[in-house]
Amino acid sequence: FIKDNGRIKVLYAEPSGGLIDCAVYDNRKDFIMNLAKWKYNSAFDFFTVATARLQTNYARELLADEAIASSADFILFIDDDMMVPKDLFYGLIRHADSADIMAPLCFQRVPPYNPVLYTLEEKMENGRLTLTSSVIKDYPKNGTFYADSVGFGVALIKTEVLKKVPKPWFFSNSALGEDIFFCLRAKKEGFKLLIDTRIKVGHMASPHCVTELDFIRTSGTEEGKIKHAEELSKH
């Protein structure tokens, strides 16, 4: 990936709803400061761009446009509700020789907190092509593997993927999320997606007001188990 000038350009892009949690703000400062320190001993140049108060798929589209326009070699998506380790980029970029989209281990922020890792299946039903996704719950622990699709809460993507996958990248009439659908299209173009489950990322949940119901659900009693099951069935 070394250019003629010996530098590799990485665009750190953050889709944002405009209301970032203070814990995420602190986390991101640590992450960016660490990138700045590492820059002087590496072949990478880092740049940042963000959007505010935009629908996620539209924000991703604009950020991806900026990656192409600025001649970036990679775009690193980090949503504004993700808590990342300071060495996130180093952990992902080491897979750039064997993958085109690289992602850490992330989870949904609502029960049952499933990992955002998926297999995809296309099949014909009644003369129509249907597409379904299934959560990968039994993922390799503390290792790497190739997957069909992943959520883009945190993802490092080579911009050559954006150049080959036709626009729009993150809009579709599919019931699947914009990131899952993009992964499907990238896979069809021959690109590989790798997950590194050694890299753990946190997902900020919505503020929660603790009530008696929380106590009952976590009490271990029969009533608690029933309440807990009822809550899970809502998601």
PDB file of C-alpha atoms in Angstrom:
ATOM      1  CA  PHE A   1       0.000   0.000   0.000  1.00  0.00           C
ATOM      2  CA  ILE A   2       3.015   2.313  -0.011  1.00  0.00           C
ATOM      3  CA  LYS A   3       2.514   5.199  -2.446  1.00  0.00           C
ATOM      4  CA  ASP A   4       5.199   6.836  -4.575  1.00  0.00           C
ATOM      5  CA  ASN A   5       5.735   9.388  -1.805  1.00  0.00           C
ATOM      6  CA  GLY A   6       5.928   6.638   0.792  1.00  0.00           C
ATOM      7  CA  ARG A   7       2.748   7.733   2.606  1.00  0.00           C
ATOM      8  CA  ILE A   8      -0.643   6.053   3.040  1.00  0.00           C
ATOM      9  CA  LYS A   9      -3.689   8.276   3.612  1.00  0.00           C
ATOM     10  CA  VAL A  10      -6.366   7.195   6.096  1.00  0.00           C
ATOM     11  CA  LEU A  11      -9.619   9.111   6.534  1.00  0.00           C
ATOM     12  CA  TYR A  12     -11.176   8.633   9.962  1.00  0.00           C
ATOM     13  CA  ALA A  13     -14.893   9.262   9.350  1.00  0.00           C
ATOM     14  CA  GLU A  14     -17.547   9.620  12.052  1.00  0.00           C
ATOM     15  CA  PRO A  15     -21.261   9.558  11.228  1.00  0.00           C
ATOM     16  CA  SER A  16     -22.852  11.480  14.090  1.00  0.00           C
ATOM     17  CA  GLY A  17     -26.339  12.266  15.281  1.00  0.00           C
ATOM     18  CA  GLY A  18     -24.941  15.424  16.820  1.00  0.00           C
ATOM     19  CA  LEU A  19     -25.364  14.348  20.454  1.00  0.00           C
ATOM     20  CA  ILE A  20     -22.204  12.508  21.488  1.00  0.00           C
ATOM     21  CA  ASP A  21     -21.917  10.991  24.972  1.00  0.00           C
ATOM     22  CA  CYS A  22     -19.193  12.529  27.144  1.00  0.00           C
ATOM     23  CA  ALA A  23     -17.609   9.089  27.663  1.00  0.00           C
ATOM     24  CA  VAL A  24     -17.340   8.606  23.901  1.00  0.00           C
ATOM     25  CA  TYR A  25     -15.906  12.110  23.563  1.00  0.00           C
ATOM     26  CA  ASP A  26     -13.120  11.257  26.005  1.00  0.00           C
ATOM     27  CA  ASN A  27     -12.551   7.905  24.333  1.00  0.00           C
ATOM     28  CA  ARG A  28     -12.217   9.523  20.922  1.00  0.00           C
ATOM     29  CA  LYS A  29      -9.702  12.101  22.164  1.00  0.00           C
ATOM     30  CA  ASP A  30      -7.495   9.279  23.470  1.00  0.00           C
ATOM     31  CA  PHE A  31      -7.852   7.415  20.177  1.00  0.00           C
ATOM     32  CA  ILE A  32      -6.947  10.430  18.021  1.00  0.00           C
ATOM     33  CA  MET A  33      -4.014  11.466  20.220  1.00  0.00           C
ATOM     34  CA  ASN A  34      -2.637   7.969  19.927  1.00  0.00           C
ATOM     35  CA  LEU A  35      -2.921   8.135  16.124  1.00  0.00           C
ATOM     36  CA  ALA A  36      -1.058  11.441  16.153  1.00  0.00           C
ATOM     37  CA  LYS A  37       1.812   9.938  18.156  1.00  0.00           C
ATOM     38  CA  TRP A  38       2.008   6.875  15.917  1.00  0.00           C
ATOM     39  CA  LYS A  39       1.986   8.919  12.693  1.00  0.00           C
ATOM     40  CA  TYR A  40       5.579  10.037  13.170  1.00  0.00           C
ATOM     41  CA  ASN A  41       6.866   6.471  13.240  1.00  0.00           C
ATOM     42  CA  SER A  42       4.744   5.029  10.439  1.00  0.00           C
ATOM     43  CA  ALA A  43       3.888   5.400   6.749  1.00  0.00           C
ATOM     44  CA  PHE A  44       0.366   6.641   7.555  1.00  0.00           C
ATOM     45  CA  ASP A  45      -1.167  10.104   7.415  1.00  0.00           C
ATOM     46  CA  PHE A  46      -4.470  10.500   9.260  1.00  0.00           C
ATOM     47  CA  PHE A  47      -7.288  12.941   8.516  1.00  0.00           C
ATOM     48  CA  THR A  48     -10.700  13.321  10.146  1.00  0.00           C
ATOM     49  CA  VAL A  49     -14.156  14.194   8.859  1.00  0.00           C
ATOM     50  CA  ALA A  50     -17.554  14.019  10.576  1.00  0.00           C
ATOM     51  CA  THR A  51     -21.231  14.650   9.927  1.00  0.00           C
ATOM     52  CA  ALA A  52     -23.857  15.819  12.392  1.00  0.00           C
ATOM     53  CA  ARG A  53     -27.601  15.227  12.662  1.00  0.00           C
ATOM     54  CA  LEU A  54     -27.866  13.189   9.488  1.00  0.00           C
ATOM     55  CA  GLN A  55     -29.513   9.849   8.816  1.00  0.00           C
ATOM     56  CA  THR A  56     -26.812   7.183   9.074  1.00  0.00           C
ATOM     57  CA  ASN A  57     -26.937   5.902   5.497  1.00  0.00           C
ATOM     58  CA  TYR A  58     -26.836   9.446   4.091  1.00  0.00           C
ATOM     59  CA  ALA A  59     -23.946  10.320   6.418  1.00  0.00           C
ATOM     60  CA  ARG A  60     -21.978   7.256   5.282  1.00  0.00           C
ATOM     61  CA  GLU A  61     -22.587   8.202   1.657  1.00  0.00           C
ATOM     62  CA  LEU A  62     -21.176  11.712   2.162  1.00  0.00           C
ATOM     63  CA  LEU A  63     -18.187  10.436   4.131  1.00  0.00           C
ATOM     64  CA  ALA A  64     -17.394   7.831   1.486  1.00  0.00           C
ATOM     65  CA  ASP A  65     -17.601  10.564  -1.163  1.00  0.00           C
ATOM     66  CA  GLU A  66     -15.037  12.544   0.821  1.00  0.00           C
ATOM     67  CA  ALA A  67     -12.715   9.541   0.994  1.00  0.00           C
ATOM     68  CA  ILE A  68     -12.716   9.312  -2.798  1.00  0.00           C
ATOM     69  CA  ALA A  69     -12.446  13.069  -3.341  1.00  0.00           C
ATOM     70  CA  SER A  70      -9.495  13.370  -0.956  1.00  0.00           C
ATOM     71  CA  SER A  71      -7.649  10.401  -2.532  1.00  0.00           C
ATOM     72  CA  ALA A  72      -7.639   8.438   0.712  1.00  0.00           C
ATOM     73  CA  ASP A  73      -6.393   4.870   0.621  1.00  0.00           C
ATOM     74  CA  PHE A  74      -8.599   3.769   3.526  1.00  0.00           C
ATOM     75  CA  ILE A  75     -11.716   5.033   5.260  1.00  0.00           C
ATOM     76  CA  LEU A  76     -12.150   4.161   8.935  1.00  0.00           C
ATOM     77  CA  PHE A  77     -15.797   4.375  10.026  1.00  0.00           C
ATOM     78  CA  ILE A  78     -16.351   4.862  13.770  1.00  0.00           C
ATOM     79  CA  ASP A  79     -19.901   5.768  14.833  1.00  0.00           C
ATOM     80  CA  ASP A  80     -20.396   8.297  17.609  1.00  0.00           C
ATOM     81  CA  ASP A  81     -21.706   5.695  20.069  1.00  0.00           C
ATOM     82  CA  MET A  82     -18.727   3.315  19.883  1.00  0.00           C
ATOM     83  CA  MET A  83     -16.000   2.953  22.531  1.00  0.00           C
ATOM     84  CA  VAL A  84     -12.785   1.849  20.836  1.00  0.00           C
ATOM     85  CA  PRO A  85      -9.342   0.776  22.096  1.00  0.00           C
ATOM     86  CA  LYS A  86      -6.528   3.237  21.428  1.00  0.00           C
ATOM     87  CA  ASP A  87      -4.720   0.722  19.229  1.00  0.00           C
ATOM     88  CA  LEU A  88      -7.812  -0.090  17.129  1.00  0.00           C
ATOM     89  CA  PHE A  89      -6.294   1.056  13.840  1.00  0.00           C
ATOM     90  CA  TYR A  90      -3.080  -0.911  14.282  1.00  0.00           C
ATOM     91  CA  GLY A  91      -5.057  -4.066  15.031  1.00  0.00           C
ATOM     92  CA  LEU A  92      -7.140  -3.696  11.871  1.00  0.00           C
ATOM     93  CA  ILE A  93      -4.548  -2.471   9.384  1.00  0.00           C
ATOM     94  CA  ARG A  94      -2.326  -5.511   9.891  1.00  0.00           C
ATOM     95  CA  HIS A  95      -4.939  -7.529   7.970  1.00  0.00           C
ATOM     96  CA  ALA A  96      -4.829  -5.272   4.905  1.00  0.00           C
ATOM     97  CA  ASP A  97      -2.787  -7.821   2.944  1.00  0.00           C
ATOM     98  CA  SER A  98      -5.485 -10.475   3.314  1.00  0.00           C
ATOM     99  CA  ALA A  99      -8.759  -8.496   3.425  1.00  0.00           C
ATOM    100  CA  ASP A 100     -10.441  -5.419   1.977  1.00  0.00           C
ATOM    101  CA  ILE A 101     -12.913  -4.685   4.784  1.00  0.00           C
ATOM    102  CA  MET A 102     -11.702  -5.210   8.352  1.00  0.00           C
ATOM    103  CA  ALA A 103     -13.772  -4.988  11.520  1.00  0.00           C
ATOM    104  CA  PRO A 104     -13.486  -5.694  15.263  1.00  0.00           C
ATOM    105  CA  LEU A 105     -15.949  -7.467  17.542  1.00  0.00           C
ATOM    106  CA  CYS A 106     -19.027  -5.279  18.141  1.00  0.00           C
ATOM    107  CA  PHE A 107     -22.467  -5.940  19.603  1.00  0.00           C
ATOM    108  CA  GLN A 108     -25.944  -4.453  19.355  1.00  0.00           C
ATOM    109  CA  ARG A 109     -26.761  -2.029  22.149  1.00  0.00           C
ATOM    110  CA  VAL A 110     -30.162  -3.549  22.977  1.00  0.00           C
ATOM    111  CA  PRO A 111     -30.977  -7.005  24.400  1.00  0.00           C
ATOM    112  CA  PRO A 112     -30.077  -9.715  23.537  1.00  0.00           C
ATOM    113  CA  TYR A 113     -26.903  -7.798  22.532  1.00  0.00           C
ATOM    114  CA  ASN A 114     -26.129  -9.965  19.518  1.00  0.00           C
ATOM    115  CA  PRO A 115     -22.799  -9.579  17.720  1.00  0.00           C
ATOM    116  CA  VAL A 116     -23.128  -7.561  14.503  1.00  0.00           C
ATOM    117  CA  LEU A 117     -21.648 -10.405  12.432  1.00  0.00           C
ATOM    118  CA  TYR A 118     -23.728 -12.059   9.751  1.00  0.00           C
ATOM    119  CA  THR A 119     -23.970 -14.769   7.143  1.00  0.00           C
ATOM    120  CA  LEU A 120     -25.998 -13.911   4.045  1.00  0.00           C
ATOM    121  CA  GLU A 121     -28.088 -16.214   1.892  1.00  0.00           C
ATOM    122  CA  GLU A 122     -29.752 -15.533  -1.431  1.00  0.00           C
ATOM    123  CA  LYS A 123     -32.351 -17.939  -2.773  1.00  0.00           C
ATOM    124  CA  MET A 124     -35.287 -18.076  -5.151  1.00  0.00           C
ATOM    125  CA  GLU A 125     -38.748 -18.245  -3.568  1.00  0.00           C
ATOM    126  CA  ASN A 126     -41.868 -18.251  -5.751  1.00  0.00           C
ATOM    127  CA  GLY A 127     -39.884 -16.845  -8.623  1.00  0.00           C
ATOM    128  CA  ARG A 128     -38.372 -14.043  -6.540  1.00  0.00           C
ATOM    129  CA  LEU A 129     -34.814 -13.660  -5.313  1.00  0.00           C
ATOM    130  CA  THR A 130     -34.814 -13.219  -1.526  1.00  0.00           C
ATOM    131  CA  LEU A 131     -31.966 -12.244   0.753  1.00  0.00           C
ATOM    132  CA  THR A 132     -31.736 -13.187   4.415  1.00  0.00           C
ATOM    133  CA  SER A 133     -29.107 -12.544   7.072  1.00  0.00           C
ATOM    134  CA  SER A 134     -28.292 -14.662  10.121  1.00  0.00           C
ATOM    135  CA  VAL A 135     -26.361 -13.556  13.199  1.00  0.00           C
ATOM    136  CA  ILE A 136     -23.076 -15.384  13.811  1.00  0.00           C
ATOM    137  CA  LYS A 137     -23.283 -16.162  17.519  1.00  0.00           C
ATOM    138  CA  ASP A 138     -20.701 -18.954  17.608  1.00  0.00           C
ATOM    139  CA  TYR A 139     -17.829 -16.824  16.352  1.00  0.00           C
ATOM    140  CA  PRO A 140     -14.152 -17.781  16.864  1.00  0.00           C
ATOM    141  CA  LYS A 141     -13.025 -16.399  20.205  1.00  0.00           C
ATOM    142  CA  ASN A 142      -9.921 -14.191  20.156  1.00  0.00           C
ATOM    143  CA  GLY A 143      -9.116 -14.965  16.558  1.00  0.00           C
ATOM    144  CA  THR A 144      -9.866 -13.986  12.989  1.00  0.00           C
ATOM    145  CA  PHE A 145     -12.298 -15.258  10.375  1.00  0.00           C
ATOM    146  CA  TYR A 146     -13.949 -14.204   7.136  1.00  0.00           C
ATOM    147  CA  ALA A 147     -17.632 -13.265   7.222  1.00  0.00           C
ATOM    148  CA  ASP A 148     -20.298 -12.297   4.704  1.00  0.00           C
ATOM    149  CA  SER A 149     -21.293  -9.091   6.431  1.00  0.00           C
ATOM    150  CA  VAL A 150     -20.677  -6.880   9.449  1.00  0.00           C
ATOM    151  CA  GLY A 151     -22.125  -3.741  10.990  1.00  0.00           C
ATOM    152  CA  PHE A 152     -20.179  -0.584  10.150  1.00  0.00           C
ATOM    153  CA  GLY A 153     -20.214   0.893  13.653  1.00  0.00           C
ATOM    154  CA  VAL A 154     -16.462   0.321  13.346  1.00  0.00           C
ATOM    155  CA  ALA A 155     -14.943  -0.756  10.038  1.00  0.00           C
ATOM    156  CA  LEU A 156     -11.763  -0.111   8.065  1.00  0.00           C
ATOM    157  CA  ILE A 157     -12.390  -0.173   4.308  1.00  0.00           C
ATOM    158  CA  LYS A 158     -10.029   0.172   1.372  1.00  0.00           C
ATOM    159  CA  THR A 159     -11.284   2.953  -0.871  1.00  0.00           C
ATOM    160  CA  GLU A 160     -10.737   0.719  -3.886  1.00  0.00           C
ATOM    161  CA  VAL A 161     -13.855  -1.120  -2.665  1.00  0.00           C
ATOM    162  CA  LEU A 162     -15.846   2.118  -2.940  1.00  0.00           C
ATOM    163  CA  LYS A 163     -14.464   2.713  -6.411  1.00  0.00           C
ATOM    164  CA  LYS A 164     -15.575  -0.690  -7.676  1.00  0.00           C
ATOM    165  CA  VAL A 165     -18.963  -1.020  -5.932  1.00  0.00           C
ATOM    166  CA  PRO A 166     -21.443   1.202  -7.840  1.00  0.00           C
ATOM    167  CA  LYS A 167     -23.085   4.166  -6.125  1.00  0.00           C
ATOM    168  CA  PRO A 168     -25.195   4.706  -4.171  1.00  0.00           C
ATOM    169  CA  TRP A 169     -23.244   2.660  -1.623  1.00  0.00           C
ATOM    170  CA  PHE A 170     -25.511   2.909   1.413  1.00  0.00           C
ATOM    171  CA  PHE A 171     -29.028   3.273   0.031  1.00  0.00           C
ATOM    172  CA  SER A 172     -31.198   0.333  -1.008  1.00  0.00           C
ATOM    173  CA  ASN A 173     -34.742  -0.950  -1.064  1.00  0.00           C
ATOM    174  CA  SER A 174     -33.610  -3.997   0.919  1.00  0.00           C
ATOM    175  CA  ALA A 175     -34.884  -4.671   4.445  1.00  0.00           C
ATOM    176  CA  LEU A 176     -31.269  -5.178   5.495  1.00  0.00           C
ATOM    177  CA  GLY A 177     -29.177  -2.419   7.024  1.00  0.00           C
ATOM    178  CA  GLU A 178     -27.133  -0.158   4.762  1.00  0.00           C
ATOM    179  CA  ASP A 179     -23.897  -1.729   5.961  1.00  0.00           C
ATOM    180  CA  ILE A 180     -25.029  -5.323   5.489  1.00  0.00           C
ATOM    181  CA  PHE A 181     -26.244  -4.620   1.969  1.00  0.00           C
ATOM    182  CA  PHE A 182     -22.964  -2.893   1.104  1.00  0.00           C
ATOM    183  CA  CYS A 183     -21.023  -5.950   2.285  1.00  0.00           C
ATOM    184  CA  LEU A 184     -23.110  -8.178   0.010  1.00  0.00           C
ATOM    185  CA  ARG A 185     -22.338  -6.008  -3.003  1.00  0.00           C
ATOM    186  CA  ALA A 186     -18.640  -5.854  -2.095  1.00  0.00           C
ATOM    187  CA  LYS A 187     -18.496  -9.637  -1.792  1.00  0.00           C
ATOM    188  CA  LYS A 188     -20.010 -10.006  -5.251  1.00  0.00           C
ATOM    189  CA  GLU A 189     -17.174  -7.855  -6.577  1.00  0.00           C
ATOM    190  CA  GLY A 190     -14.656 -10.283  -5.086  1.00  0.00           C
ATOM    191  CA  PHE A 191     -13.671  -8.315  -1.972  1.00  0.00           C
ATOM    192  CA  LYS A 192     -12.979 -10.046   1.358  1.00  0.00           C
ATOM    193  CA  LEU A 193     -14.272  -9.092   4.813  1.00  0.00           C
ATOM    194  CA  LEU A 194     -12.279 -10.141   7.867  1.00  0.00           C
ATOM    195  CA  ILE A 195     -13.297  -9.976  11.529  1.00  0.00           C
ATOM    196  CA  ASP A 196     -10.727  -9.823  14.336  1.00  0.00           C
ATOM    197  CA  THR A 197     -12.477 -10.835  17.551  1.00  0.00           C
ATOM    198  CA  ARG A 198      -9.371 -10.022  19.574  1.00  0.00           C
ATOM    199  CA  ILE A 199     -10.267  -6.357  19.117  1.00  0.00           C
ATOM    200  CA  LYS A 200     -13.137  -5.618  21.514  1.00  0.00           C
ATOM    201  CA  VAL A 201     -15.313  -2.562  20.962  1.00  0.00           C
ATOM    202  CA  GLY A 202     -17.988  -1.186  23.287  1.00  0.00           C
ATOM    203  CA  HIS A 203     -21.377   0.132  22.183  1.00  0.00           C
ATOM    204  CA  MET A 204     -22.944   2.890  24.278  1.00  0.00           C
ATOM    205  CA  ALA A 205     -26.533   2.067  25.202  1.00  0.00           C
ATOM    206  CA  SER A 206     -29.302   4.585  25.702  1.00  0.00           C
ATOM    207  CA  PRO A 207     -29.645   6.095  29.207  1.00  0.00           C
ATOM    208  CA  HIS A 208     -31.569   3.755  31.443  1.00  0.00           C
ATOM    209  CA  CYS A 209     -33.655   4.559  34.488  1.00  0.00           C
ATOM    210  CA  VAL A 210     -33.431   1.693  36.992  1.00  0.00           C
ATOM    211  CA  THR A 211     -36.776   0.621  38.485  1.00  0.00           C
ATOM    212  CA  GLU A 212     -38.145  -2.230  40.545  1.00  0.00           C
ATOM    213  CA  LEU A 213     -38.580  -4.195  37.323  1.00  0.00           C
ATOM    214  CA  ASP A 214     -34.798  -4.275  36.872  1.00  0.00           C
ATOM    215  CA  PHE A 215     -34.394  -5.696  40.359  1.00  0.00           C
ATOM    216  CA  ILE A 216     -37.008  -8.368  39.707  1.00  0.00           C
ATOM    217  CA  ARG A 217     -35.449  -9.333  36.367  1.00  0.00           C
ATOM    218  CA  THR A 218     -31.990  -9.806  37.872  1.00  0.00           C
ATOM    219  CA  SER A 219     -33.079 -11.370  41.187  1.00  0.00           C
ATOM    220  CA  GLY A 220     -32.708 -14.961  39.997  1.00  0.00           C
ATOM    221  CA  THR A 221     -36.235 -15.798  41.145  1.00  0.00           C
ATOM    222  CA  GLU A 222     -38.804 -17.538  38.974  1.00  0.00           C
ATOM    223  CA  GLU A 223     -40.670 -14.247  38.614  1.00  0.00           C
ATOM    224  CA  GLY A 224     -37.440 -12.598  37.526  1.00  0.00           C
ATOM    225  CA  LYS A 225     -36.798 -15.219  34.862  1.00  0.00           C
ATOM    226  CA  ILE A 226     -40.299 -14.716  33.471  1.00  0.00           C
ATOM    227  CA  LYS A 227     -39.899 -10.925  33.393  1.00  0.00           C
ATOM    228  CA  HIS A 228     -36.511 -11.247  31.743  1.00  0.00           C
ATOM    229  CA  ALA A 229     -37.929 -13.555  29.069  1.00  0.00           C
ATOM    230  CA  GLU A 230     -40.743 -11.091  28.421  1.00  0.00           C
ATOM    231  CA  GLU A 231     -38.267  -8.270  27.907  1.00  0.00           C
ATOM    232  CA  LEU A 232     -36.155 -10.301  25.503  1.00  0.00           C
ATOM    233  CA  SER A 233     -39.234 -11.184  23.434  1.00  0.00           C
ATOM    234  CA  LYS A 234     -39.807  -7.459  22.744  1.00  0.00           C
ATOM    235  CA  HIS A 235     -36.531  -7.145  20.804  1.00  0.00           C
TER     236      HIS A 235
END
